[in-house]
mmCIF file of C-alpha atoms in Angstrom:
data_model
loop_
_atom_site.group_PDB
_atom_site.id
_atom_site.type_symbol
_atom_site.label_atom_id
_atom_site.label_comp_id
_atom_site.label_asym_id
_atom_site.label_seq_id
_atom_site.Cartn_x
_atom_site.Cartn_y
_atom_site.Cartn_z
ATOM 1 C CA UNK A 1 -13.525 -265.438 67.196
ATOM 2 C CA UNK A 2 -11.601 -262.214 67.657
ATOM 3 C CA UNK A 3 -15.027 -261.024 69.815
ATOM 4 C CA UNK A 4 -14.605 -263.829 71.971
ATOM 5 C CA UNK A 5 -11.027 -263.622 72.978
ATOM 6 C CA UNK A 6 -11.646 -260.010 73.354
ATOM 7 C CA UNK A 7 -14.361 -260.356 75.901
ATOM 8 C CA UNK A 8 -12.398 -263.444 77.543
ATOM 9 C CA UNK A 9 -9.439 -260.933 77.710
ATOM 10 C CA UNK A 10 -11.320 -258.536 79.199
ATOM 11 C CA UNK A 11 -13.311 -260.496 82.040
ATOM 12 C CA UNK A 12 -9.744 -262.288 83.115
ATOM 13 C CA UNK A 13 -8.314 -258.736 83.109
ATOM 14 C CA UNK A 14 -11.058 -257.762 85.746
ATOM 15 C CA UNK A 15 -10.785 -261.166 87.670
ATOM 16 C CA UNK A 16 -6.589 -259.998 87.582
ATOM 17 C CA UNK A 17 -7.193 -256.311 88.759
ATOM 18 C CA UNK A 18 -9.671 -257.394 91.802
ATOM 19 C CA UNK A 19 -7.798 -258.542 94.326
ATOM 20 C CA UNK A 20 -9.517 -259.890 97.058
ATOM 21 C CA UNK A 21 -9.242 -258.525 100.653
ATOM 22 C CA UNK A 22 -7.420 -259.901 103.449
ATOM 23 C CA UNK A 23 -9.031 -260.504 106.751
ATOM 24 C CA UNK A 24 -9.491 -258.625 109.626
ATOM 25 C CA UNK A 25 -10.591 -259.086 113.299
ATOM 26 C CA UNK A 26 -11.810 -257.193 116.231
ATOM 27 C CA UNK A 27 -13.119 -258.423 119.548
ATOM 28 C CA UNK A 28 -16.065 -255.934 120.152
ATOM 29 C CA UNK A 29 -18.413 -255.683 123.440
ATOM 30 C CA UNK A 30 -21.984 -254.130 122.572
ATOM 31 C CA UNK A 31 -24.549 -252.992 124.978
ATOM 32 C CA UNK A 32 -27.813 -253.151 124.480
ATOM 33 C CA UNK A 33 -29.537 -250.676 126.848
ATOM 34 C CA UNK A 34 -32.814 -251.675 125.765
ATOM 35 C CA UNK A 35 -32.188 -255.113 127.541
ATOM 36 C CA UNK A 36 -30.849 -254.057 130.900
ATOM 37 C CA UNK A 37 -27.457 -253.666 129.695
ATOM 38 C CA UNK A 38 -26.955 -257.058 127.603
ATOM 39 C CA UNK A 39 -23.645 -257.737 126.971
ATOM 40 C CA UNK A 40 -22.946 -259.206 123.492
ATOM 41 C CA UNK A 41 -19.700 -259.680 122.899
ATOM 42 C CA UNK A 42 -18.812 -260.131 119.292
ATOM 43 C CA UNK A 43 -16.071 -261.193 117.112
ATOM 44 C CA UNK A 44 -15.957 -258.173 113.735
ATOM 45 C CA UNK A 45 -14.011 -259.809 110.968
ATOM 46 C CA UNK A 46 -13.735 -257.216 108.465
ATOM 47 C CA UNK A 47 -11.807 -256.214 104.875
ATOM 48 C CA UNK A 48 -8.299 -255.307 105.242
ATOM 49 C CA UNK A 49 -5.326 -254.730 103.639
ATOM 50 C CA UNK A 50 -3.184 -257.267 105.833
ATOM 51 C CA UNK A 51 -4.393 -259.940 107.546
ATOM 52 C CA UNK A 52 -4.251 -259.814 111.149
ATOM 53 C CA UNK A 53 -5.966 -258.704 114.737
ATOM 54 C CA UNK A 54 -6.804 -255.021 114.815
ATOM 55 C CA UNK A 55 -5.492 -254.002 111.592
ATOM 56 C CA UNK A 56 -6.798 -251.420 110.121
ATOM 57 C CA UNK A 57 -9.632 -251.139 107.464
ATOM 58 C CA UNK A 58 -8.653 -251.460 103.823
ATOM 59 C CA UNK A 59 -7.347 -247.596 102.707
ATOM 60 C CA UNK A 60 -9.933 -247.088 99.840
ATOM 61 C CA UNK A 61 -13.501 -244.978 99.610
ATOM 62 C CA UNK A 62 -15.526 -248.961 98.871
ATOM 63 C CA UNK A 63 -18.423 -249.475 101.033
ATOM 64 C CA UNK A 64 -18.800 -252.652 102.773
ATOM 65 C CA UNK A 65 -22.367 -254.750 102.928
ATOM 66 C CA UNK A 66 -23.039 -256.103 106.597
ATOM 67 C CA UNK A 67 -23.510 -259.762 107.393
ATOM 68 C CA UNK A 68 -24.305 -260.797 111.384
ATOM 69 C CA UNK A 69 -23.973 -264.392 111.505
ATOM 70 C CA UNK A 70 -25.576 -266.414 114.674
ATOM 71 C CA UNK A 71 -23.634 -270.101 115.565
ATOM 72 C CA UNK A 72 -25.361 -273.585 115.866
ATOM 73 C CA UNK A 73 -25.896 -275.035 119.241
ATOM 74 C CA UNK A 74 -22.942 -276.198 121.221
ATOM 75 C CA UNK A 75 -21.300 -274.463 118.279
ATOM 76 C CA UNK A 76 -18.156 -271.657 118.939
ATOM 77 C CA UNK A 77 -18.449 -268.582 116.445
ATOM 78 C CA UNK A 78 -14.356 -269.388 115.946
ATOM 79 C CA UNK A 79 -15.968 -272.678 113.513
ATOM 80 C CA UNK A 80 -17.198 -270.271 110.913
ATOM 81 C CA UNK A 81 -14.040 -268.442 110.281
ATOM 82 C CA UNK A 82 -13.676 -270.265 106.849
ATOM 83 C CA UNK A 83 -17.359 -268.143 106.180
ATOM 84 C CA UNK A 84 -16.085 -264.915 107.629
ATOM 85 C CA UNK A 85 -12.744 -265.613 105.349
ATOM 86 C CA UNK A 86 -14.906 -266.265 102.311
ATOM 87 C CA UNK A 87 -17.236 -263.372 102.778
ATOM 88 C CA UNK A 88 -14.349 -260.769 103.963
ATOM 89 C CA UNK A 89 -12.538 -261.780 100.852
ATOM 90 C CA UNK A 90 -15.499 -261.038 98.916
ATOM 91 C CA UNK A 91 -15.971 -257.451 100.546
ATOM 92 C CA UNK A 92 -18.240 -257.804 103.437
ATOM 93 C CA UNK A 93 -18.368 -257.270 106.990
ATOM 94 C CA UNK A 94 -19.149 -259.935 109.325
ATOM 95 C CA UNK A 95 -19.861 -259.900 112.701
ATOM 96 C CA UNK A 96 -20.545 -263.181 115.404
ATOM 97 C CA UNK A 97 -22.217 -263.144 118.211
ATOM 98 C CA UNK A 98 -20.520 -265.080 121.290
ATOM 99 C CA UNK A 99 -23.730 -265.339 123.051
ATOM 100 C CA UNK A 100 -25.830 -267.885 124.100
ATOM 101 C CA UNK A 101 -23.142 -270.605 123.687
ATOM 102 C CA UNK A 102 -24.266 -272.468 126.573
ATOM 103 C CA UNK A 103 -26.649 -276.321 127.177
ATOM 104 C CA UNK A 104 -29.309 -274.196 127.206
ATOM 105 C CA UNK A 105 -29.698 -271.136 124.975
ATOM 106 C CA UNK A 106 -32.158 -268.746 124.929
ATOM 107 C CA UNK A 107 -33.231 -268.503 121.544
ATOM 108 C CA UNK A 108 -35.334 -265.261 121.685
ATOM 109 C CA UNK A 109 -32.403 -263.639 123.107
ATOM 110 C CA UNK A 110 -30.138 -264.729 120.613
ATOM 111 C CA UNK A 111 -32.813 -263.704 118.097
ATOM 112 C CA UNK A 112 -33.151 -260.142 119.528
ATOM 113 C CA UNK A 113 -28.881 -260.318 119.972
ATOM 114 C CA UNK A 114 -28.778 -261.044 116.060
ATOM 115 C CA UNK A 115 -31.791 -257.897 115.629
ATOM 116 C CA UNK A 116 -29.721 -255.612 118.447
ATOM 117 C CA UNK A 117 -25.913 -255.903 116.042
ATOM 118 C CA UNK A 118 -27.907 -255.889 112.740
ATOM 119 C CA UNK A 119 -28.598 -251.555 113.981
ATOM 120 C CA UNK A 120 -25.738 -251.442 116.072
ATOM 121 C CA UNK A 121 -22.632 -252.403 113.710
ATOM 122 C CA UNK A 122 -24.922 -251.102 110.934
ATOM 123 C CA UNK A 123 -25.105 -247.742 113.176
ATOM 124 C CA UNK A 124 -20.792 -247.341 113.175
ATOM 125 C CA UNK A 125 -20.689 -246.386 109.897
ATOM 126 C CA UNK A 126 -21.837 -242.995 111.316
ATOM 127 C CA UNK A 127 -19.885 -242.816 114.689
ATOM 128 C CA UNK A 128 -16.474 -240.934 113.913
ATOM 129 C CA UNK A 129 -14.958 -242.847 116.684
ATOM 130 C CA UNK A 130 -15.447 -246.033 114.787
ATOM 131 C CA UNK A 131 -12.812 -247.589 112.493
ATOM 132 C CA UNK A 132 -15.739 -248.571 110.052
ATOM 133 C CA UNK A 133 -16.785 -244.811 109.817
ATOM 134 C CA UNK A 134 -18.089 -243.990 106.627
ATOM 135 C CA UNK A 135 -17.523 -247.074 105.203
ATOM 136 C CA UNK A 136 -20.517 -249.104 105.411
ATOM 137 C CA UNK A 137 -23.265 -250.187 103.382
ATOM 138 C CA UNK A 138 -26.429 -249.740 106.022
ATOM 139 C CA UNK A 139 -28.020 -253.264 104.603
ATOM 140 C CA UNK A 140 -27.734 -255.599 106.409
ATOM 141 C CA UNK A 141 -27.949 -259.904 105.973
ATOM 142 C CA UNK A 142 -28.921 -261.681 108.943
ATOM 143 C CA UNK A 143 -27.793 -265.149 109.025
ATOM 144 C CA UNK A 144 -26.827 -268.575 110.870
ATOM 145 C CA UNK A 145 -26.571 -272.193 110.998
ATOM 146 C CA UNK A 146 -28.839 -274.953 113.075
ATOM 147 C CA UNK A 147 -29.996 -273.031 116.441
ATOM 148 C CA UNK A 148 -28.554 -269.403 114.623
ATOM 149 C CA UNK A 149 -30.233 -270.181 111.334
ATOM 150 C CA UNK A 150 -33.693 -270.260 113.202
ATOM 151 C CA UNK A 151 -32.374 -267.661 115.680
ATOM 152 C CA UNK A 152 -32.083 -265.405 111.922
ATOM 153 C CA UNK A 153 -35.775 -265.849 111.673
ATOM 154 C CA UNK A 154 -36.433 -264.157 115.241
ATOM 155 C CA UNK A 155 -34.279 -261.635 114.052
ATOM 156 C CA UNK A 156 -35.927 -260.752 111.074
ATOM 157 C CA UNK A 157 -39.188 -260.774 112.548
ATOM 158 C CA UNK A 158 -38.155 -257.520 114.862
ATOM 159 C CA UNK A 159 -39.179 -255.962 112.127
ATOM 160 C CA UNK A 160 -35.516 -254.851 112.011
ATOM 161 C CA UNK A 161 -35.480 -252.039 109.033
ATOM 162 C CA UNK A 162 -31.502 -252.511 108.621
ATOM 163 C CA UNK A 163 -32.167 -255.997 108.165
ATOM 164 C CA UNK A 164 -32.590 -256.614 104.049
ATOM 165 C CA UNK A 165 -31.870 -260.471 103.860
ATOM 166 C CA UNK A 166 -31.732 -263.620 105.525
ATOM 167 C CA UNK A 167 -29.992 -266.798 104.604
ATOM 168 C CA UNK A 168 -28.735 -269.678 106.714
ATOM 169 C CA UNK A 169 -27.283 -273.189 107.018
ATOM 170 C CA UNK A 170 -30.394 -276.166 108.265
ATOM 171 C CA UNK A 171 -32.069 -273.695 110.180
ATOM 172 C CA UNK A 172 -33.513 -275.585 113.566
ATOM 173 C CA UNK A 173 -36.696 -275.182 114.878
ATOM 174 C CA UNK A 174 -36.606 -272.709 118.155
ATOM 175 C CA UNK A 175 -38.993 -271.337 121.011
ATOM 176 C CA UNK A 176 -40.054 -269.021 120.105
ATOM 177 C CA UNK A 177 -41.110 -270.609 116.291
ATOM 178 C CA UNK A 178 -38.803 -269.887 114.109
ATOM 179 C CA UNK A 179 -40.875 -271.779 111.488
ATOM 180 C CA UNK A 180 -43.690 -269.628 112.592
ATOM 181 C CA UNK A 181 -41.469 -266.248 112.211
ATOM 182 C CA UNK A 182 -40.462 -267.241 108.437
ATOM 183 C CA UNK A 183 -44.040 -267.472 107.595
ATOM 184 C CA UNK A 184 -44.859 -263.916 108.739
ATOM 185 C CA UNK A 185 -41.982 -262.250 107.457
ATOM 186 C CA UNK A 186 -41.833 -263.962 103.874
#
């Protein structure tokens, strides 16, 4: 018995001493060169120490995994902030898209878009400019729900090497195949 309330002790001390984080967010425009100059705006939401716009990082030496997160059709990036709460809590970074929000998406583009911030925010943790400097994990999960979810299988199949996991909410079906992209990459 004594064992037990030791290690019960001990695993609510942990759960006590880990605070999670507070969120973060930043309003960042990428270009990607290698599409004549795409603009992809995206919304960072990251670990901080106060919640709030343009706060800084949280102070601390802990690396932070990467999750880029593509929206469902007709769906604003702003109706996932409960996921980019729950993940920032948890440690990660999280960055959304704001692109192909319109009747009629391109879903390659948003594909490649989800490929293109998977290097690129992956890529600040070595730009000294960057407020993430140094303080990345380069891993990165690509992700997304209906039209984003399949848009995280175009992704993947770049053959992306920062990208190291996919998940998503009821993927949908895209052109090009996103059914057809799973297959090849898993």
């Amino acid at each position: 018995m004594k064992k037990i309330f030791t290690i019960i002790f001990m695993l609510a001390s942990v759960y006590l001493y880990a605070q999670p984080f507070a969120t973060g967010k930043r309003t960042q425009v990428f270009i990607d060169n290698l599409r004549s100059g795409r603009e992809i705006s995206t919304d960072l939401y990251y670990p901080a120490n106060t919640a709030g716009n343009n706060v800084p990082l949280a102070t601390g030496a802990t690396k932070f995994p990467v999750v880029v997160f593509g929206h469902g059709f007709l769906i604003n990036s702003n109706a996932y902030r409960w996921l980019a709460d729950s993940l920032v809590k948890n440690g990660y970074v999280v960055a959304f898209p704001n692109t192909e929000d319109g009747i009629l998406p391109n879903h390659l583009d948003f594909g490649l878009d989800l490929s293109f911030l998977s290097t690129r925010v992956s890529s600040l943790n070595d730009s000294t400019g960057s407020f993430l400097y140094q303080r990345l994990v380069k891993r990165v999960a690509v992700a997304g729900h209906s039209m984003g979810g399949g848009a995280s299988f175009l992704a993947a199949a770049t053959q992306n090497n920062s990208i190291k996991a996919v998940f998503n909410f009821a993927a949908a079906e895209t052109t090009p195949s996103a059914t057809a992209a799973a297959v090849l990459n898993f």
